[in-house]
Tab-separated table of C-alpha atoms in Angstrom:
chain	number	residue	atom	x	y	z
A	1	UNK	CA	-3.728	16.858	-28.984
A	2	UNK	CA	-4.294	12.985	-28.433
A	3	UNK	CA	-3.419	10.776	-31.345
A	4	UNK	CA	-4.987	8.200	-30.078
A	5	UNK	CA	-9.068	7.129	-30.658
A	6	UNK	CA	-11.215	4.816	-29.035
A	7	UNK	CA	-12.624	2.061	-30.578
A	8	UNK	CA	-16.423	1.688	-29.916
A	9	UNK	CA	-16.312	-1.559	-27.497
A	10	UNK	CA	-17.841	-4.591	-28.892
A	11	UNK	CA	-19.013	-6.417	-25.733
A	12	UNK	CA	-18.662	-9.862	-26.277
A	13	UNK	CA	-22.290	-11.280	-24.964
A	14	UNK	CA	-22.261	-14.917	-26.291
A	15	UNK	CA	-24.545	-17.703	-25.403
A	16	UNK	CA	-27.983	-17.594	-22.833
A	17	UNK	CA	-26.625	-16.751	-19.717
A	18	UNK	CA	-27.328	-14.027	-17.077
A	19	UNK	CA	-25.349	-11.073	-16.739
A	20	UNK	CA	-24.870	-12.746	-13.045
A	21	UNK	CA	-23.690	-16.117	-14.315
A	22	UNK	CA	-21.463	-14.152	-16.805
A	23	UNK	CA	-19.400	-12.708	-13.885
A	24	UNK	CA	-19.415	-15.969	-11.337
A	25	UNK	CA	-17.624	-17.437	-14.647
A	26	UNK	CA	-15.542	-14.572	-15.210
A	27	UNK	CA	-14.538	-14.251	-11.384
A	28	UNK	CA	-13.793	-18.367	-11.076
A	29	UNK	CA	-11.819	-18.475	-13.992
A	30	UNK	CA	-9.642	-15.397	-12.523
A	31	UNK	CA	-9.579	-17.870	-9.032
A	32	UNK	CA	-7.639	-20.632	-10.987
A	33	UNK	CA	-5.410	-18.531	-12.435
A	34	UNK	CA	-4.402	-17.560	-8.737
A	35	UNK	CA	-1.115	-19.087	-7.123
A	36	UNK	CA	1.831	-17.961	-5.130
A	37	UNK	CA	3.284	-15.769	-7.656
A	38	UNK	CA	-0.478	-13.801	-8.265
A	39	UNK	CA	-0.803	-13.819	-4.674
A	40	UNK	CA	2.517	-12.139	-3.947
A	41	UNK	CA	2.451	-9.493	-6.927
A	42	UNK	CA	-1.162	-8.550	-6.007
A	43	UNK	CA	-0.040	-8.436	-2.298
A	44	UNK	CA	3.242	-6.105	-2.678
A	45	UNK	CA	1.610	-3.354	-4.722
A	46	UNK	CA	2.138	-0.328	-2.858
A	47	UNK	CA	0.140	1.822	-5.428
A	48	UNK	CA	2.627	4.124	-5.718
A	49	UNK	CA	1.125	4.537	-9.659
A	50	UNK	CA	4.964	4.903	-11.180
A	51	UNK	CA	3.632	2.549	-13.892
A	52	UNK	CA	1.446	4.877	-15.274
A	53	UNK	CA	4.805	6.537	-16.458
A	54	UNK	CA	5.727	3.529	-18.400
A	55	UNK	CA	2.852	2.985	-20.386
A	56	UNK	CA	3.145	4.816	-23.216
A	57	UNK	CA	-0.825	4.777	-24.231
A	58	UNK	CA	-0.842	7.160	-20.634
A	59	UNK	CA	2.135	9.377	-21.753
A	60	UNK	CA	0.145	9.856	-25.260
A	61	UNK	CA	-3.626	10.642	-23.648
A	62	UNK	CA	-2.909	11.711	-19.742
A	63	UNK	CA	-6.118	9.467	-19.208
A	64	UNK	CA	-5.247	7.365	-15.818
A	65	UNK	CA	-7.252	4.648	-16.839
A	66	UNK	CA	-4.578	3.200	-18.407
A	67	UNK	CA	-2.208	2.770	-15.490
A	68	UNK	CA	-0.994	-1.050	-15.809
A	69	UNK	CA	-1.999	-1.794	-12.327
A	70	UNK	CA	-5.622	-0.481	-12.685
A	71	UNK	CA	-6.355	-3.004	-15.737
A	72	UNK	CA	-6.092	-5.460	-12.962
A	73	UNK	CA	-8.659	-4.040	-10.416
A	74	UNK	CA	-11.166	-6.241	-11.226
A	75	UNK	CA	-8.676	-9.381	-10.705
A	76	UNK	CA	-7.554	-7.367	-7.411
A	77	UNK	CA	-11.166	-7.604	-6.438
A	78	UNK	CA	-11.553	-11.074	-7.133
A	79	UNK	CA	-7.963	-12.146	-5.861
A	80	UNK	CA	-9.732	-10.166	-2.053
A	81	UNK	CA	-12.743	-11.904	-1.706
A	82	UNK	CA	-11.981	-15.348	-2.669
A	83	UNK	CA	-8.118	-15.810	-2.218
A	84	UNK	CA	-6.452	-13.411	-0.124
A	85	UNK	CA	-5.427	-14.186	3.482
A	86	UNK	CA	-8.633	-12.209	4.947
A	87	UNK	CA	-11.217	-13.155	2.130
A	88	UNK	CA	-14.131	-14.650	3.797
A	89	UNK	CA	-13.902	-11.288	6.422
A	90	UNK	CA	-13.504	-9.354	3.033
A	91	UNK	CA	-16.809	-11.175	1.483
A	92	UNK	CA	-19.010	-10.843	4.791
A	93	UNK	CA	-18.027	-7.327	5.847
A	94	UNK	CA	-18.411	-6.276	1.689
A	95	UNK	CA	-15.044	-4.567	2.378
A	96	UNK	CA	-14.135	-5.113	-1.442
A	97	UNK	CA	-16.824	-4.774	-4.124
A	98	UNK	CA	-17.254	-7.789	-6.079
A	99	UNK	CA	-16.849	-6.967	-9.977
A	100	UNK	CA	-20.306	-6.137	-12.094
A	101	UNK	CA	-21.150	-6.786	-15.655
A	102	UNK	CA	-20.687	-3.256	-16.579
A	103	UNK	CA	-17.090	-2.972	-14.300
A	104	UNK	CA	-15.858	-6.350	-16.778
A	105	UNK	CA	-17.227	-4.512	-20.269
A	106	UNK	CA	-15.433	-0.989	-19.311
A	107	UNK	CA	-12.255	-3.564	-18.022
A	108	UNK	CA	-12.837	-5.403	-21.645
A	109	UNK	CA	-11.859	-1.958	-23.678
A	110	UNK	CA	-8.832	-1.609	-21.391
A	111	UNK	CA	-7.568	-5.055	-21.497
A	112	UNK	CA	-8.495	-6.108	-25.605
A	113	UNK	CA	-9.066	-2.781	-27.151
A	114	UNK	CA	-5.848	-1.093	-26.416
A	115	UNK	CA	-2.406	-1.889	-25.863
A	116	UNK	CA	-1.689	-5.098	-23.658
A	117	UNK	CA	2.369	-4.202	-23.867
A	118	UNK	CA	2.282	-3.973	-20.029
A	119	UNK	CA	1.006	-7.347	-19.688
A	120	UNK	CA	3.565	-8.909	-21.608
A	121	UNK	CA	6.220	-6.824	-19.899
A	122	UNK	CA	5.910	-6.769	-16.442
A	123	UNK	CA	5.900	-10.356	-14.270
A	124	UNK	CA	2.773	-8.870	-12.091
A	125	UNK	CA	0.620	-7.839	-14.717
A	126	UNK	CA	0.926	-10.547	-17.217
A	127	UNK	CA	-2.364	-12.190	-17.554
A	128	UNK	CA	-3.346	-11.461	-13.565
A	129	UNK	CA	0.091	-12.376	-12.726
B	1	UNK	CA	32.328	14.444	26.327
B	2	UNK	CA	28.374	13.801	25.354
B	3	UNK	CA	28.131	10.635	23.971
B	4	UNK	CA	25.650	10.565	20.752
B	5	UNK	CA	23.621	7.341	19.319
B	6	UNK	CA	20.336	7.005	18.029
B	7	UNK	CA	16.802	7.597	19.707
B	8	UNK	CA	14.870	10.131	21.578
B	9	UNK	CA	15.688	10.555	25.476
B	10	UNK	CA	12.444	10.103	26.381
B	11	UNK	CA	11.913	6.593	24.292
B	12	UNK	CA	15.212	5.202	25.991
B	13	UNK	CA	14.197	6.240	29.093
B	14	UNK	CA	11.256	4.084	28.637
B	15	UNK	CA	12.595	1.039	27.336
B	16	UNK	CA	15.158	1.003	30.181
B	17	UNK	CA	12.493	1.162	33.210
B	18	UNK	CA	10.810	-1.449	31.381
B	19	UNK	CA	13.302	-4.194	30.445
B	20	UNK	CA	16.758	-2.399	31.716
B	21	UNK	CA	18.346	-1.933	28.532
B	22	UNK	CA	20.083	1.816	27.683
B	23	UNK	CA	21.810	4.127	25.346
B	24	UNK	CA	23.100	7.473	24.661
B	25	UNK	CA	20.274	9.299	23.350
B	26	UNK	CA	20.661	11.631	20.081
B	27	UNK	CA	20.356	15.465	20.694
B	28	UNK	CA	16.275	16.736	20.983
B	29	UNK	CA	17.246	19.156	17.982
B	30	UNK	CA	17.837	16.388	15.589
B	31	UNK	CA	14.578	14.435	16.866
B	32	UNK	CA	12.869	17.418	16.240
B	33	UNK	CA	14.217	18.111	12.770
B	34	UNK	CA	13.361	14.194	11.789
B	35	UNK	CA	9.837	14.312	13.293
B	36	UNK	CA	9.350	17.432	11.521
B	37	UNK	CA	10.553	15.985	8.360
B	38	UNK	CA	8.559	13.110	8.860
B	39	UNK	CA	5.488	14.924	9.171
B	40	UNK	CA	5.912	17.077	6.049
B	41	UNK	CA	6.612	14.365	3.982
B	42	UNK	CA	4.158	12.576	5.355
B	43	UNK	CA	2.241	15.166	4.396
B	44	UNK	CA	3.597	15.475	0.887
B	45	UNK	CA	2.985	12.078	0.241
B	46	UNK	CA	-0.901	11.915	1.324
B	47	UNK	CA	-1.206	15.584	-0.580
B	48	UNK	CA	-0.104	13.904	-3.487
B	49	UNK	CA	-2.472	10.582	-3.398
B	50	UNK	CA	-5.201	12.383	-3.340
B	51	UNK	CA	-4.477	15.140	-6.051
B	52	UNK	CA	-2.375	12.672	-8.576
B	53	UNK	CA	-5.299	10.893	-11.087
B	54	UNK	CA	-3.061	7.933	-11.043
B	55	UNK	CA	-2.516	7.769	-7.749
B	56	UNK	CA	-6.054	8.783	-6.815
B	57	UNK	CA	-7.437	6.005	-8.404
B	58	UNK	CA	-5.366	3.246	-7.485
B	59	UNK	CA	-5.334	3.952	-4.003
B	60	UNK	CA	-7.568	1.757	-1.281
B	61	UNK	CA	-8.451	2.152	1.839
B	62	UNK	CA	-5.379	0.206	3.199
B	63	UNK	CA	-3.166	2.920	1.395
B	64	UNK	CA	-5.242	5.430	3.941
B	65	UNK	CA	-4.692	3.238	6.977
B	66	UNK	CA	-1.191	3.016	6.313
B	67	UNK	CA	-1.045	6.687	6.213
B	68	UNK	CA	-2.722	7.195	9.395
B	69	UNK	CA	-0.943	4.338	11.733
B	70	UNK	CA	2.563	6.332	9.980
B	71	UNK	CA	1.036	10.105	10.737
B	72	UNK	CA	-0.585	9.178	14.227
B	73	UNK	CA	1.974	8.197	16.345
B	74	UNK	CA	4.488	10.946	14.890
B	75	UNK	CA	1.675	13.841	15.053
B	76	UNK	CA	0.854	12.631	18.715
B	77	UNK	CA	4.463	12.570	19.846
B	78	UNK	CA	5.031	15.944	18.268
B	79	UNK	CA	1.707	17.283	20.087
B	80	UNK	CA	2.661	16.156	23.410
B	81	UNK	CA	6.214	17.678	23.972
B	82	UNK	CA	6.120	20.741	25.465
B	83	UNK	CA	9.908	20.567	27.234
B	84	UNK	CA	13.366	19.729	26.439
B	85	UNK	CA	14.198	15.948	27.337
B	86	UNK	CA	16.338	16.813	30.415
B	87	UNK	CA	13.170	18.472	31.827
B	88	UNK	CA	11.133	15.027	31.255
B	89	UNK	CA	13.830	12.952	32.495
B	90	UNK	CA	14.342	14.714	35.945
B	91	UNK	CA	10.584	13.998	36.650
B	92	UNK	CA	8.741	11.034	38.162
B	93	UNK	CA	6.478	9.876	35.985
B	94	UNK	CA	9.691	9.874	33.182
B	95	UNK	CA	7.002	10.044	30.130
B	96	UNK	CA	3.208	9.780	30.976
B	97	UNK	CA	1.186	9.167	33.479
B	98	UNK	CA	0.700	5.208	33.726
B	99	UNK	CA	-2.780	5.142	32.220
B	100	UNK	CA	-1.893	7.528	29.488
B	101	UNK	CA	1.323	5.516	28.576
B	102	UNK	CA	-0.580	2.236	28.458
B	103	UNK	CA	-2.929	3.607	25.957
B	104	UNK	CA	-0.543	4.853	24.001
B	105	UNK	CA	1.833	1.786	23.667
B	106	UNK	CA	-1.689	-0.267	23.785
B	107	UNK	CA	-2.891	1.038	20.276
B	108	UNK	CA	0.942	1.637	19.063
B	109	UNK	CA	1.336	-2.289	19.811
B	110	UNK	CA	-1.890	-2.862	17.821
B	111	UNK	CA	-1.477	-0.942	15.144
B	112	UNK	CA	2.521	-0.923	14.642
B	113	UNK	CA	2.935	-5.380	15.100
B	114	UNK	CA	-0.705	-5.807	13.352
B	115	UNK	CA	-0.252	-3.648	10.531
B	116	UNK	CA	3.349	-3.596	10.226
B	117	UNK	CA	3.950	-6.892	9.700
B	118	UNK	CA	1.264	-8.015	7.206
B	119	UNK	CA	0.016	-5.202	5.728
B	120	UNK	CA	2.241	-3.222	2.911
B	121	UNK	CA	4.569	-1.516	5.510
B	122	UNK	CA	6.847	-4.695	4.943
B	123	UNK	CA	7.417	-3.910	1.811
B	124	UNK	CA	9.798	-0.755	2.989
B	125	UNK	CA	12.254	-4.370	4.216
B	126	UNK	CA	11.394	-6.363	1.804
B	127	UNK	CA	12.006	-4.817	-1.474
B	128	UNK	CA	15.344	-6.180	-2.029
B	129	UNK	CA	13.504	-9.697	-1.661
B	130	UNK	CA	10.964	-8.198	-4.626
B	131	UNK	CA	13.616	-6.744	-6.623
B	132	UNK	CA	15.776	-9.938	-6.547
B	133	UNK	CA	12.732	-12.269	-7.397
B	134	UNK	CA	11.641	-9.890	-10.287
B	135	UNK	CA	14.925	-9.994	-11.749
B	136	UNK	CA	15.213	-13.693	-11.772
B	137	UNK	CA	11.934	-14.100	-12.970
B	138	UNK	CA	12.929	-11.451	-15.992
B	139	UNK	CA	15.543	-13.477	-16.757
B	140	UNK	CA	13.804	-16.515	-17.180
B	141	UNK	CA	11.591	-14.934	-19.701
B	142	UNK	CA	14.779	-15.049	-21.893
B	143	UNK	CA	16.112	-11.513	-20.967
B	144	UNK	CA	19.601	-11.566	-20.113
B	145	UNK	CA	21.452	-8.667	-18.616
């Protein structure tokens, strides 16, 4: 049985703007917080998933949306089409979706409503590094 | 006395009409075995990315490529031999045909040198390079071993 409950999420949807502007803001701000070291963590992930096995809010519920690299998919995304060696063939071709308003609110439960321990722990994960 | 050393027959046999260089060739048996065990973990390993939830849902379509530029060349190699080495050496034409070879070392050269290099194959060399930088980079956030 899972001990663990979900919190209804919140969204936080301050302030006038469109859902659209919401997510240019949301995807620059992940863009400055890209450098060498994001660049290289984001780059040597071979998905193998062994993190899920360290994250203890997996071990307790078996859900997989709590593997440590998956709370970073939308970063991923962002980190492909506007940093990564190939991203202005990634943006034309579409070959990585860009992140929507409802991909950041499920990504907000994940990455404020449940444990962060990962982010702390782990060099690549902390904060999109 | 046989002399034993690493590579297929055929392969050397290759490499030396092209540039000259040569080698005692490992028995067929123990290519055979390696391809073989290649191909089932191969196997294995694409089995389980697509049945694991974790793995299912971190996986891209690079993790797929990967896959197939690994699988191809192994599958293909495995699909073409029909005799023992000696019988393959003795011939001609010591591998393929000349058309047939260039294809094959056409899209091997394209796939193997573009997507071994910069795609995530590199990390099989350099993971020590990883480990050592994570571990420095631990121990500058105050945890000391």
């Amino acid at each position: 049985m899972s001990t663990v409950t979900t919190p209804v999420p919140a969204f936080d949807q301050q302030g006038t703007q469109s859902d659209e502007a919401c997510v240019d803001a949301a995807i620059s701000s992940f863009v400055r917080e890209f450098g060498v070291t994001t660049a290289l963590h984001l780059e040597s992930c071979v998905h193998c998933g062994l993190c899920a096995d360290a994250c203890h809010f997996y071990l307790a519920t078996g859900d997989a949306k709590y593997t440590p690299i998956h709370k970073l998919e939308p970063l991923r995304r962002a980190y492909q089409r506007e940093a990564g060696s190939f991203a202005p063939l990634v943006r034309t071709l579409g070959l990585v979706k860009k992140p929507s308003i409802t991909d950041l609110q499920h990504w907000q439960e994940l990455l404020y409503d449940s444990c962060n321990m990962c982010g702390a722990l782990h060099p690549g994960l902390s904060n999109g590094h | 006395v046989t002399r034993h050393c690493f590579g297929y027959a055929p392969h050397i046999a290759f490499i030396h009409r092209l540039t000259g260089l040569t080698w005692p060739a490992l028995p067929d048996m123990v290519m055979y075995l390696a391809a073989g065990a290649t191909i089932v973990s191969l196997l294995f390993a694409l089995l389980l990315r697509l049945t694991d939830p974790v793995r299912k849902m971190v996986s891209s379509a690079d993790d797929f490529i990967t896959w197939i530029v690994i699988f191809l060349p192994v599958a293909t190699g495995m699909a073409v031999l029909a005799e023992p080495s000696a019988a393959i050496l003795v011939r001609d034409h010591v591998v393929y045909p000349g058309p047939l070879a260039v294809h094959l070392l056409a899209l091997e050269l394209m796939l193997m040198l573009m997507w071994l290099p910069f795609g995530k194959l590199m990390h099989a060399f350099l993971f020590p390079f990883s480990r050592g930088a994570t571990g420095i980079r631990l121990s500058h956030r105050g945890v000391k071993i």
